[in-house]
mmCIF file of C-alpha atoms in Angstrom:
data_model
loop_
_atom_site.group_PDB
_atom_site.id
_atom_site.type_symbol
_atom_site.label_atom_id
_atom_site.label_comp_id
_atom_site.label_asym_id
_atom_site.label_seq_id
_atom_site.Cartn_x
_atom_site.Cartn_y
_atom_site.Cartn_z
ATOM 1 C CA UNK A 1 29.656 -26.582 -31.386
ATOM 2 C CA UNK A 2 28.616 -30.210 -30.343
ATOM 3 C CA UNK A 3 28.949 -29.100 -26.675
ATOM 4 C CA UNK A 4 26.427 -26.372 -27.100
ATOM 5 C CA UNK A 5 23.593 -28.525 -28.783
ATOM 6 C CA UNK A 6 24.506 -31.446 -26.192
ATOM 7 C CA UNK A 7 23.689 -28.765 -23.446
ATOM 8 C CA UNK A 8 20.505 -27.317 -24.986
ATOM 9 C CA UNK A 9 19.510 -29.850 -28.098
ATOM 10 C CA UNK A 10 19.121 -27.960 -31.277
ATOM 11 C CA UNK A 11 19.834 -24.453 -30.198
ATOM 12 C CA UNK A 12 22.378 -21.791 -31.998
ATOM 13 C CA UNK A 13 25.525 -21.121 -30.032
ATOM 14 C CA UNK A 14 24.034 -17.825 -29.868
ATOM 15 C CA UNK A 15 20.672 -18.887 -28.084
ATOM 16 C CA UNK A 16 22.936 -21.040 -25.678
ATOM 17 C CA UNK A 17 24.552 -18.203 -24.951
ATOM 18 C CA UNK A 18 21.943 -16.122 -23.830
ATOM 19 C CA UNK A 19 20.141 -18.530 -22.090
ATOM 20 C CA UNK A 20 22.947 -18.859 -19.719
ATOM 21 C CA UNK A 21 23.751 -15.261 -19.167
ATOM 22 C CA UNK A 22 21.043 -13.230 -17.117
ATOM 23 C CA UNK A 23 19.363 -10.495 -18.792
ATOM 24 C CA UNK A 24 21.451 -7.465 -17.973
ATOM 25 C CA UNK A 25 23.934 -9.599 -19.955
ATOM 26 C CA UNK A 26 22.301 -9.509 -22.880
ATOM 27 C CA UNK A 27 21.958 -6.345 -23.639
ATOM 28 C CA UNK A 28 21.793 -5.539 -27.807
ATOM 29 C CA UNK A 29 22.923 -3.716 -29.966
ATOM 30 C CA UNK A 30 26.658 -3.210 -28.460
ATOM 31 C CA UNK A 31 27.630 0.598 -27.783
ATOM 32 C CA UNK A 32 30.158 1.319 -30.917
ATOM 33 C CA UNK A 33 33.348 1.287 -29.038
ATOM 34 C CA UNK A 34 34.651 -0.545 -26.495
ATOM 35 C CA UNK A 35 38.216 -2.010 -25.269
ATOM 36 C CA UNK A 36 37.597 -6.029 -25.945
ATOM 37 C CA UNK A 37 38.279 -8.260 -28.366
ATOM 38 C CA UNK A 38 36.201 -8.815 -31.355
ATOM 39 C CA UNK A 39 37.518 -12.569 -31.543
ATOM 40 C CA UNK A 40 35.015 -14.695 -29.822
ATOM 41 C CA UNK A 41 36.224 -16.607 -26.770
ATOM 42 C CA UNK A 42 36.168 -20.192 -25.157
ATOM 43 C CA UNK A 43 35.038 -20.242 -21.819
ATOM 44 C CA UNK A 44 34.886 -23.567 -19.642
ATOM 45 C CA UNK A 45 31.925 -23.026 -16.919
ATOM 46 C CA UNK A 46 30.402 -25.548 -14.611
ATOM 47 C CA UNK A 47 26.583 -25.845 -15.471
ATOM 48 C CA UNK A 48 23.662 -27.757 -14.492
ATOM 49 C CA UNK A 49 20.727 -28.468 -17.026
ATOM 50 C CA UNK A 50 18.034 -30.063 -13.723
ATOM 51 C CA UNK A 51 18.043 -29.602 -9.767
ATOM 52 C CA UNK A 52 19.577 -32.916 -8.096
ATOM 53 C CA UNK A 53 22.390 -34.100 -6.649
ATOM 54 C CA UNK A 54 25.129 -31.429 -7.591
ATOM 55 C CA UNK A 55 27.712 -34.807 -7.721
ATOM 56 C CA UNK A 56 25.456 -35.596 -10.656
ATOM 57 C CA UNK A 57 23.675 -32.663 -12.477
ATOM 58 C CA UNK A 58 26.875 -30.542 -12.816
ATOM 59 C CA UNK A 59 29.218 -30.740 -15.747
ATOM 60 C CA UNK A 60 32.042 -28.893 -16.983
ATOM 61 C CA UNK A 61 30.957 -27.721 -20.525
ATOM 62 C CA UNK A 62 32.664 -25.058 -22.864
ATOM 63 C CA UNK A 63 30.495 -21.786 -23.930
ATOM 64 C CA UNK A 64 30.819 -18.730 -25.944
ATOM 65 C CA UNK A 65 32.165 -15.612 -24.399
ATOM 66 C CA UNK A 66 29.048 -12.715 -25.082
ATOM 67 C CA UNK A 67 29.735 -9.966 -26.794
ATOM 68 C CA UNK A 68 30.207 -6.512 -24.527
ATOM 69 C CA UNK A 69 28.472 -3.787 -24.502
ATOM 70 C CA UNK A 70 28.866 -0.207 -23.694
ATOM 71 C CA UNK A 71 27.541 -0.849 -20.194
ATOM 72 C CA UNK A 72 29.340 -4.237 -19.502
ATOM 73 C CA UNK A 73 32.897 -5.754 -17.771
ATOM 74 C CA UNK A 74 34.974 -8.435 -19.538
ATOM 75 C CA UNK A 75 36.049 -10.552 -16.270
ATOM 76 C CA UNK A 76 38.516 -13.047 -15.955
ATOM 77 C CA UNK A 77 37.507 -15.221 -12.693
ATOM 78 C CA UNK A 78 40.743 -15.839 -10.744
ATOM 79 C CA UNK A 79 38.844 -18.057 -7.840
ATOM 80 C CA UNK A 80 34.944 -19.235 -6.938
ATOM 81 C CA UNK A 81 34.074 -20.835 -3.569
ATOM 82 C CA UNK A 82 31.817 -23.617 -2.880
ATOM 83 C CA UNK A 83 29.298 -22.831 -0.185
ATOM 84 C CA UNK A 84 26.490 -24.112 0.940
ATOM 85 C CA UNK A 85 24.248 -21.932 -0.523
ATOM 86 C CA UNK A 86 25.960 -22.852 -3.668
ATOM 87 C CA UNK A 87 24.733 -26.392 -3.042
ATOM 88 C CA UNK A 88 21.347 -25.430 -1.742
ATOM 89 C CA UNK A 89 20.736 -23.551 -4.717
ATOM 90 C CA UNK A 90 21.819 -26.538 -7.813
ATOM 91 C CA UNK A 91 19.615 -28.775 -5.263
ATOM 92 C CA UNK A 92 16.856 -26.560 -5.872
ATOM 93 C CA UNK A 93 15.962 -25.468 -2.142
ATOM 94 C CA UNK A 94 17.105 -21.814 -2.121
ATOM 95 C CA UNK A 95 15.406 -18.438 -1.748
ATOM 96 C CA UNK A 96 16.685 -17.543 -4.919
ATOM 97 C CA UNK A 97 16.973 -19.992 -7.947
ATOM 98 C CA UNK A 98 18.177 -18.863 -11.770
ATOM 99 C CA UNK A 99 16.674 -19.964 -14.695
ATOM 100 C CA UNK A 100 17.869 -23.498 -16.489
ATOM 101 C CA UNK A 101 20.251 -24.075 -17.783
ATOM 102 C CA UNK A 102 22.582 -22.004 -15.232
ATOM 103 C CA UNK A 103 26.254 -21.448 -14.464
ATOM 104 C CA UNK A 104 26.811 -22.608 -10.821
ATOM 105 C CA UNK A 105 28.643 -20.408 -7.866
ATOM 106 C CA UNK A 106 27.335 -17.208 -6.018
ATOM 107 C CA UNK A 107 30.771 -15.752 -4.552
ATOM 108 C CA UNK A 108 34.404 -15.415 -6.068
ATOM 109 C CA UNK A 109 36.833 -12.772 -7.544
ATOM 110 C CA UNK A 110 37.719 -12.180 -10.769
ATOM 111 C CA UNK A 111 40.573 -9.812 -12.639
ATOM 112 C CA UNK A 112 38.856 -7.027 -15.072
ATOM 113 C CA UNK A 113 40.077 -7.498 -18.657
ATOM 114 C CA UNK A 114 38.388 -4.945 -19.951
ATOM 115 C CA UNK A 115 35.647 -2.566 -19.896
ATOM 116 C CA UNK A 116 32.587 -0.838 -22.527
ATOM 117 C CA UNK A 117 32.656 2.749 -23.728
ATOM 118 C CA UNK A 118 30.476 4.019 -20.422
ATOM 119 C CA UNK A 119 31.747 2.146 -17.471
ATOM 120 C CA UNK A 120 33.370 4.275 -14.837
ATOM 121 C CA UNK A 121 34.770 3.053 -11.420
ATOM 122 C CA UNK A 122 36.297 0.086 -12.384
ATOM 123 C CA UNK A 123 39.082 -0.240 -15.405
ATOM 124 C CA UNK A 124 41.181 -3.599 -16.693
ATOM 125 C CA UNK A 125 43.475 -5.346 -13.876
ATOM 126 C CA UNK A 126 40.920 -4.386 -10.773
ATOM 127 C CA UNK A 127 39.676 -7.051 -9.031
ATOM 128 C CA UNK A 128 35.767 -7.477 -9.048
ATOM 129 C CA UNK A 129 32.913 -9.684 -6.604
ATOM 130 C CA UNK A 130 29.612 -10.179 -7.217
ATOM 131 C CA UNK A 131 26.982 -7.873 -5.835
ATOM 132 C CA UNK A 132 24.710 -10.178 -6.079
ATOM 133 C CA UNK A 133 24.053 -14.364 -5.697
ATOM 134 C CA UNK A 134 23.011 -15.825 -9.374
ATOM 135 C CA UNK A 135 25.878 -14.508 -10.886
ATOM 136 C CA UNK A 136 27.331 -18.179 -11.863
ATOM 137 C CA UNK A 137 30.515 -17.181 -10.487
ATOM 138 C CA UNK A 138 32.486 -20.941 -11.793
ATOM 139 C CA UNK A 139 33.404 -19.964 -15.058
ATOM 140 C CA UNK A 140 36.706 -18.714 -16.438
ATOM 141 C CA UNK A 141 35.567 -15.789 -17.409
ATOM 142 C CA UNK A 142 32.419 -13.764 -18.422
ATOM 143 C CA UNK A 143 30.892 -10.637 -19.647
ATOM 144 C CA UNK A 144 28.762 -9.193 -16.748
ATOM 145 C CA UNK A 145 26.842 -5.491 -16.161
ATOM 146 C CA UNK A 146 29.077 -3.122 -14.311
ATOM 147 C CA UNK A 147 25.975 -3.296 -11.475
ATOM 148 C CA UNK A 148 26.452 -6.856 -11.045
ATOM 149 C CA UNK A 149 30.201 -6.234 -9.624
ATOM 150 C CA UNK A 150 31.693 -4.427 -6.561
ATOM 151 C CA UNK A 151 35.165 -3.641 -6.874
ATOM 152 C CA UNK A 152 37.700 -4.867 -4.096
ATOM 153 C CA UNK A 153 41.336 -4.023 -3.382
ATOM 154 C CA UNK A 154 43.979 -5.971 -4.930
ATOM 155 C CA UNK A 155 46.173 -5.967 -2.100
ATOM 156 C CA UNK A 156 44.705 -8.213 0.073
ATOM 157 C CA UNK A 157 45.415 -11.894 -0.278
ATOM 158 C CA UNK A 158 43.512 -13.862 -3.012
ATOM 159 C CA UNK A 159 41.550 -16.182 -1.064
ATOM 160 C CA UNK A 160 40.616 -13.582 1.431
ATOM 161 C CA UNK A 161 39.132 -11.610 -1.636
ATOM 162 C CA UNK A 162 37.107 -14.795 -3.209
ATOM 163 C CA UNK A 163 35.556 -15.062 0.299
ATOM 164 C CA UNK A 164 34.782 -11.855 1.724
ATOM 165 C CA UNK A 165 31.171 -11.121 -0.078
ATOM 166 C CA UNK A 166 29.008 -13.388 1.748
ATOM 167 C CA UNK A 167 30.227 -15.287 5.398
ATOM 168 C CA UNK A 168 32.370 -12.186 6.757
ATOM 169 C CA UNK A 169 29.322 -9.848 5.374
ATOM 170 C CA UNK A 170 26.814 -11.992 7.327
ATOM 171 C CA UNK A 171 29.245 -12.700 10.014
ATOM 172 C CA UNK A 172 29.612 -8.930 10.523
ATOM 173 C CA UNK A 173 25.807 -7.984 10.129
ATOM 174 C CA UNK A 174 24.567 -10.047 12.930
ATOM 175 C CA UNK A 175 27.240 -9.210 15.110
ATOM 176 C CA UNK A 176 25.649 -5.305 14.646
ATOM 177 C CA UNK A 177 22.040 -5.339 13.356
ATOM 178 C CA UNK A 178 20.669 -6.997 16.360
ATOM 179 C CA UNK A 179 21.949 -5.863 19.946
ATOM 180 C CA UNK A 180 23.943 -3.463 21.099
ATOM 181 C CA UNK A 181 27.109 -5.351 22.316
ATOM 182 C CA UNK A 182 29.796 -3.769 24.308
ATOM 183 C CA UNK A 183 33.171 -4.756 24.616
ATOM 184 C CA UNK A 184 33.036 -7.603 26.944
ATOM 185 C CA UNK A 185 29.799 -8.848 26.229
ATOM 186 C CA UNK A 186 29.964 -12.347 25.031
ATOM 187 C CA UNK A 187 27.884 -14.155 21.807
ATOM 188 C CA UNK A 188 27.566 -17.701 21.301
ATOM 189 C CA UNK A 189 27.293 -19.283 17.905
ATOM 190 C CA UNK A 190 26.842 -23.130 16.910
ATOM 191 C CA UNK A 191 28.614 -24.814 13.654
ATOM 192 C CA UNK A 192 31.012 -22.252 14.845
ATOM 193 C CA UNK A 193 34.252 -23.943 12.096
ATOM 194 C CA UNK A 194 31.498 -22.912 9.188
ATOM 195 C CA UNK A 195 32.909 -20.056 7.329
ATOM 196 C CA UNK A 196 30.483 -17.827 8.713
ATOM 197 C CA UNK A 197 31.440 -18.889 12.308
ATOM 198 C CA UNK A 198 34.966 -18.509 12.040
ATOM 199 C CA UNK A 199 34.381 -14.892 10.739
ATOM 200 C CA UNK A 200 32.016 -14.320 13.439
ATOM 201 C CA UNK A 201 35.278 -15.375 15.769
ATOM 202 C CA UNK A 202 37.459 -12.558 14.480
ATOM 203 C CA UNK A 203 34.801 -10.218 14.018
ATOM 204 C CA UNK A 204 33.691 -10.367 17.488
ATOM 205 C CA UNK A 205 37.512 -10.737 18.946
ATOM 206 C CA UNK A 206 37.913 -7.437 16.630
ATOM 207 C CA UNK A 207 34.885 -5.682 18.384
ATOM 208 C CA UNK A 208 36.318 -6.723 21.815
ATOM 209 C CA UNK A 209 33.423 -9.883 22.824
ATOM 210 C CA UNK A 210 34.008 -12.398 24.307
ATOM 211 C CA UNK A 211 32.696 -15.939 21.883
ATOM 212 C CA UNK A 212 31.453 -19.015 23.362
ATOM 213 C CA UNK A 213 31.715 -21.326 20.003
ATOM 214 C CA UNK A 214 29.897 -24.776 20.114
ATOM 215 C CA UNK A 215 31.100 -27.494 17.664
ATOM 216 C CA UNK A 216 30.422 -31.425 16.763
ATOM 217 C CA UNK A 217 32.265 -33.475 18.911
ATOM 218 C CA UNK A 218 34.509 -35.617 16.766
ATOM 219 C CA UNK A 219 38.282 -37.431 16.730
ATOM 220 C CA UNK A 220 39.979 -34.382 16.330
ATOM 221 C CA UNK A 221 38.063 -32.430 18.819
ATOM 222 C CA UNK A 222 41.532 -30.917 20.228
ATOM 223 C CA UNK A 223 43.009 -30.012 16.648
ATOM 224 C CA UNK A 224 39.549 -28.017 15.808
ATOM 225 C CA UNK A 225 39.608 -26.394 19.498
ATOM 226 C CA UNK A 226 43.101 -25.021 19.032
ATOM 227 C CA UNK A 227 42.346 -23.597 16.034
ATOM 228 C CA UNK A 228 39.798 -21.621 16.258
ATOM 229 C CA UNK A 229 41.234 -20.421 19.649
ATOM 230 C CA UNK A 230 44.515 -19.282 17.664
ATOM 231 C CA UNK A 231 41.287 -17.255 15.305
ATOM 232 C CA UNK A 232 40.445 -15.361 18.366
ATOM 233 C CA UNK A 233 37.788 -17.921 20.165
ATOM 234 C CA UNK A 234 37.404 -17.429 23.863
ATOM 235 C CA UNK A 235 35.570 -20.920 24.334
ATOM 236 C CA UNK A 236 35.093 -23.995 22.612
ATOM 237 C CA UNK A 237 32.449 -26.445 23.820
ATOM 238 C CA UNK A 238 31.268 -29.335 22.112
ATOM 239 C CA UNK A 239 27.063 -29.949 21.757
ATOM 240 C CA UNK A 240 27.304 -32.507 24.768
ATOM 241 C CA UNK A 241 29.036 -30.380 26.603
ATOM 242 C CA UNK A 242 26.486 -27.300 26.459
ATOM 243 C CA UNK A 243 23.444 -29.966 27.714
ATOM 244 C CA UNK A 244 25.493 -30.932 30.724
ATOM 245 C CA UNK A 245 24.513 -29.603 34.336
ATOM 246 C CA UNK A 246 28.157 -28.226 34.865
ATOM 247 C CA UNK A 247 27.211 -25.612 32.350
ATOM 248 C CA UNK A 248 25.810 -23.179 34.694
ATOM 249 C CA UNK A 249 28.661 -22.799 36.994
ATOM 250 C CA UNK A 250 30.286 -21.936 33.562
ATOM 251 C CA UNK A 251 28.265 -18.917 33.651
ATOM 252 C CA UNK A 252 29.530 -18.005 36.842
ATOM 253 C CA UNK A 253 32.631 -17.164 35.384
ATOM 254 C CA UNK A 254 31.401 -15.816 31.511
ATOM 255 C CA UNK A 255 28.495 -13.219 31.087
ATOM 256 C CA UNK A 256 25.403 -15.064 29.575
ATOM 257 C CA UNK A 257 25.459 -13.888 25.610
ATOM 258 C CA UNK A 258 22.654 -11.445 24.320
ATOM 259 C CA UNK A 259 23.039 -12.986 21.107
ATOM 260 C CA UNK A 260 23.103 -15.774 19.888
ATOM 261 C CA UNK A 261 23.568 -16.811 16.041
ATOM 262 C CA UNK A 262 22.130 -20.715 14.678
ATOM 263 C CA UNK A 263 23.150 -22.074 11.604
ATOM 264 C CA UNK A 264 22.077 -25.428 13.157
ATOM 265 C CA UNK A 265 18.668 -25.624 14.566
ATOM 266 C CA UNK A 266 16.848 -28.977 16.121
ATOM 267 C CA UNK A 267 17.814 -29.266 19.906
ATOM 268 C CA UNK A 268 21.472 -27.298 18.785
ATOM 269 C CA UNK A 269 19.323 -24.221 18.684
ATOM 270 C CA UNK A 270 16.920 -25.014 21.520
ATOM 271 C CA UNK A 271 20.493 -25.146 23.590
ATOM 272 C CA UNK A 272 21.792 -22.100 22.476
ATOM 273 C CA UNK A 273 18.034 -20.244 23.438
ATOM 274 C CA UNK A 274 18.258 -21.787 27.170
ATOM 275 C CA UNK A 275 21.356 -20.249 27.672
ATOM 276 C CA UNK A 276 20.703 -16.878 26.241
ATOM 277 C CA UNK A 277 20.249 -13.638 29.113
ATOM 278 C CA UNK A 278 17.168 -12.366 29.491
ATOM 279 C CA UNK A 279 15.990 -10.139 26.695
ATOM 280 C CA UNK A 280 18.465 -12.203 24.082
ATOM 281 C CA UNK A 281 17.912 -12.814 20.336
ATOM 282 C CA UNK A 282 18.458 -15.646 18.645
ATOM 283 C CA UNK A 283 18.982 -14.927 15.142
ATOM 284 C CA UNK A 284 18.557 -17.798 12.971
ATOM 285 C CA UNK A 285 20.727 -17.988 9.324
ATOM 286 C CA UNK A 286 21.570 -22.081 8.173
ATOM 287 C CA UNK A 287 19.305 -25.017 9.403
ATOM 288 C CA UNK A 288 22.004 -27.626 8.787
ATOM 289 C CA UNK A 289 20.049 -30.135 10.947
ATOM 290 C CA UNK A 290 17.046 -29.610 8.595
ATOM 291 C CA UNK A 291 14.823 -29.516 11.895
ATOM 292 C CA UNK A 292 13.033 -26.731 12.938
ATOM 293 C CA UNK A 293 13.828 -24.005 15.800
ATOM 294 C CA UNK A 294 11.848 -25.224 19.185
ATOM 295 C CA UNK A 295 11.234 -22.751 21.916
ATOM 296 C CA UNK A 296 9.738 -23.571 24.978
ATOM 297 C CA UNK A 297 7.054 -20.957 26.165
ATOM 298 C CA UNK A 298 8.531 -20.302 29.397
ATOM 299 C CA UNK A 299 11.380 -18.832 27.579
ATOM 300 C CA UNK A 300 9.151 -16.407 26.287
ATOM 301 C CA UNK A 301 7.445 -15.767 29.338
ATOM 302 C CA UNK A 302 10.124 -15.307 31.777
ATOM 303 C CA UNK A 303 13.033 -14.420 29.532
ATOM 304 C CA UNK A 304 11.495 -12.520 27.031
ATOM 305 C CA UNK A 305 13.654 -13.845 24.454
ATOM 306 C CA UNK A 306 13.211 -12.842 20.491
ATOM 307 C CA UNK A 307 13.757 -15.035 17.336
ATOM 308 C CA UNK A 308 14.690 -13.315 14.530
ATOM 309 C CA UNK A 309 16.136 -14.455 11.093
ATOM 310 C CA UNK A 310 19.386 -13.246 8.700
ATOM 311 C CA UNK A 311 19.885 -13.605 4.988
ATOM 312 C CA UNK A 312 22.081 -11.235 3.125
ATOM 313 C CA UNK A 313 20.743 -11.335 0.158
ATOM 314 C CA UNK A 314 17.527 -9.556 1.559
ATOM 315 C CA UNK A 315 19.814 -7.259 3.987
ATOM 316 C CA UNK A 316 21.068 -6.624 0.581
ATOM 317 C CA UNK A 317 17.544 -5.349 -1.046
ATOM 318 C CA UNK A 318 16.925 -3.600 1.984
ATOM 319 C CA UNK A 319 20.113 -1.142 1.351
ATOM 320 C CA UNK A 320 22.159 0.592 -1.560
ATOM 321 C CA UNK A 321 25.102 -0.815 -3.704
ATOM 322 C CA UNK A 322 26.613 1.983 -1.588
ATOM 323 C CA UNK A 323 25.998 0.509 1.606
ATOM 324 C CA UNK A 324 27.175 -2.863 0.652
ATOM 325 C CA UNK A 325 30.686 -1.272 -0.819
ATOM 326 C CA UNK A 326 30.908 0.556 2.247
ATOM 327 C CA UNK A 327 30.383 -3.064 3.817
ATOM 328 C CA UNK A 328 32.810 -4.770 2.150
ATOM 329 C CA UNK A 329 35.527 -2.197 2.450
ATOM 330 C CA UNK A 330 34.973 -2.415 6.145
ATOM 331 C CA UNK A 331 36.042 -5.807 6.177
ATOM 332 C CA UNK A 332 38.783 -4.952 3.864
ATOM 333 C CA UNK A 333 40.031 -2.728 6.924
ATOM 334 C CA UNK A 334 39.999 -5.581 9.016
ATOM 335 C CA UNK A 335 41.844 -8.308 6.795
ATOM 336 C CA UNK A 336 44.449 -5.712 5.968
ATOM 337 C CA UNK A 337 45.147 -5.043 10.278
ATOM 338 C CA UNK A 338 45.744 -8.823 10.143
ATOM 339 C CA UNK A 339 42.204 -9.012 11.865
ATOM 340 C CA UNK A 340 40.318 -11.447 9.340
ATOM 341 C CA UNK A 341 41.956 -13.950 7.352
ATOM 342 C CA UNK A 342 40.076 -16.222 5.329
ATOM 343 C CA UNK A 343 38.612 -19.418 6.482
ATOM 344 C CA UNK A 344 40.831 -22.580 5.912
ATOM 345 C CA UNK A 345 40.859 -23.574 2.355
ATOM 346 C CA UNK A 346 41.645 -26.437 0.224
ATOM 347 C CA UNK A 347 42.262 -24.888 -3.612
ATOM 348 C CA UNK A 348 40.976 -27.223 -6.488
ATOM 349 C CA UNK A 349 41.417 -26.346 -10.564
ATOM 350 C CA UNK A 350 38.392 -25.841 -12.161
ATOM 351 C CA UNK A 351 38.509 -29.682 -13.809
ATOM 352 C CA UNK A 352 38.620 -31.092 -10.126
ATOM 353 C CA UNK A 353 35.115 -30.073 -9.524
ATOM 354 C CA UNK A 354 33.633 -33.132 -8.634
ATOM 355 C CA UNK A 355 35.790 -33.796 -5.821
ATOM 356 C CA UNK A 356 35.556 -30.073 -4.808
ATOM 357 C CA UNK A 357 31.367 -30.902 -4.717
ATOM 358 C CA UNK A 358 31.889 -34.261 -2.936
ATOM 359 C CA UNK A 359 33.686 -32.807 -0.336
ATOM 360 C CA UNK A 360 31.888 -29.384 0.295
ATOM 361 C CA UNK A 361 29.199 -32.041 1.033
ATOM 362 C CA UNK A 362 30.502 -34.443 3.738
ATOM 363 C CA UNK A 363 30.110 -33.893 7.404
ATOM 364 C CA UNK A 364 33.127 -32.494 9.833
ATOM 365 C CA UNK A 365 34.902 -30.822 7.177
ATOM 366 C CA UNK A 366 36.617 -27.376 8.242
ATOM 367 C CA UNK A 367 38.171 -27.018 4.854
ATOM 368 C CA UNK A 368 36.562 -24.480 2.351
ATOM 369 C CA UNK A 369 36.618 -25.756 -0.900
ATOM 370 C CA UNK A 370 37.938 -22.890 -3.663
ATOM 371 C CA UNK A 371 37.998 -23.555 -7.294
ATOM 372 C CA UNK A 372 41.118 -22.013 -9.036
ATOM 373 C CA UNK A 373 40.346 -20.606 -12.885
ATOM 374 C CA UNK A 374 43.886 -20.590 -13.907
#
């Protein structure tokens, strides 16, 4: 076990174990029977030890499989994301950060393999997300609580499954929590090829609005426009574009948006607030330009306009397990009518991780990055 003490000096497999599995994982003495293996199990995770650089604190180690309990899932993890969240999180600026040494990767599916003596509403071959972010979702597989999973068709495509729990769940919240939009209405969005912006696209083309997406200019400006007008975007519009003068006879033509969503913020988000109707919100959920939102007081004044803020992990303490199933089927609905596919992907093995990191990281890239456990 030369991997274990590298990870954690001196410690037992055992303590290495637990020290990467959260406390409902932990759970002792096992309930007496139970459909798993007794044979103890390899599992290849990626983990990091220190906050940094995720290029350089993550590694690819191999850990013990925990025992199950009565109350627990045997998962095998079929695919894991990289988001930025993901990053945030290893860097070590995130509202939520899990104790070191920690298993990286908040979102993915995995298979069930098998399940303790008391666990009802899932059974082995379903396919499982988290319900929460800390689960350390890049592993090959892991013992988890049956209240750490949701359960999620299996007929719906694979990478539409390892990417439904957090951007089309945000995506889908704003788009409802904040105004009452009526078909026609129109929203505009910056970073609009994230994966929460192209879910906001067929959301909102779903519900009948009309989307005003703003993006980077860059080489490919035309490539990037036609695609996320095949997604369901009524207009594209680069950041210079949205500063010109012409953008007001725009208007003429396309209601101004009651909402508008900023993953951006700096002078993106002061844009996206001049252009909002009177009475808009602005709801704020990335800050990509690490700058702060800027509001001029006349906007207040005379447009009454209201700032508010959207992370689904508190949306998520503010309703039931039920709610968020209830959620997630809903978007289910939608990816089965055809109406929500999953954002472009590139699919790395597990061992690739590095370049799957490197790349989530670099500018312009439309691509999300998936990590295959297989």
């Amino acid at each position: 076990m030369w991997v274990c003490r590298a990870l954690c000096g001196a410690r037992t497999p055992t303590q290495l174990r637990r020290t990467l599995l959260p406390a409902w994982d932990r759970r002792r003495p096992a309930a007496a029977s139970y459909s798993a293996s007794a044979e103890p199990s390899r599992v290849r995770a990626l983990v990091y030890e220190h906050h940094g650089d995720p290029a350089k604190v993550v590694e690819l180690k191999n850990l013990e499989l925990a025992a199950m309990g009565g109350s627990d899932v045997h998962v095998k993890m079929l695919a894991a994301p990289v988001n930025p969240a993901d990053i945030n999180m290893i860097q070590g600026n995130y509202g939520i950060l899990p104790k070191l040494p920690a298993v990286g990767g908040n979102e993915g599916v995995g298979q069930v393999v098998a399940v303790g003596s008391s666990v009802t509403g899932v059974k082995p071959g379903d396919w499982v997300i988290p319900a929460n972010a800390g689960l350390g979702t890049w592993r090959t597989e892991a013992v988890f609580s049956k209240e750490a999973l949701i359960r999620v068709p299996n007929d719906i495509p694979l990478q539409s499954a390892a990417t439904v729990g957090v951007n089309p769940c945000t995506a889908y919240r704003m788009l409802m929590d904040f105004e009452q939009l009526r078909p026609g209405d129109s929203v505009i969005q910056n970073a609009s090829n994230s994966g929460v912006g192209q879910a906001v696209i067929q959301i909102a083309a779903a519900l009948g609005l009309r989307t005003i997406n703003v993006v980077r200019d860059r080489p490919d400006i035309q490539k990037l426009t036609d695609r996320l007008k095949k997604m369901g975007a009524e207009h594209v519009i680069t950041e210079e574009e949205l500063r010109k003068h012409e953008m007001k006879n725009f208007f003429k033509d396309v209601p101004r948006p009651r909402l508008a969503l900023n993953c951006v913020g700096g002078k993106s988000s002061t844009e996206l607030l001049r252009h909002l109707a009177p009475g808009g919100t602005m709801v704020t959920y990335g800050g990509m330009a690490k700058q702060p939102v800027i509001a001029s007081v006349s906007l207040f004044i005379f447009k009454d306009v209201k700032l508010r803020g959207f992370w689904l992990s508190q949306w998520k303490k503010d309703h039931s397990p039920e709610q968020f199933q209830g959620l997630i089927l809903t978007l289910c609905d939608l990816i089965r009518q055809g109406q929500l596919m999953a954002p472009i992907c590139s699919e790395l093995p597990l061992q690739d991780y590095q370049r799957a990191l490197e790349t989530a990281m670099q500018p312009f890239v439309s691509s999300k990055q998936i990590l295959t456990m297989g």
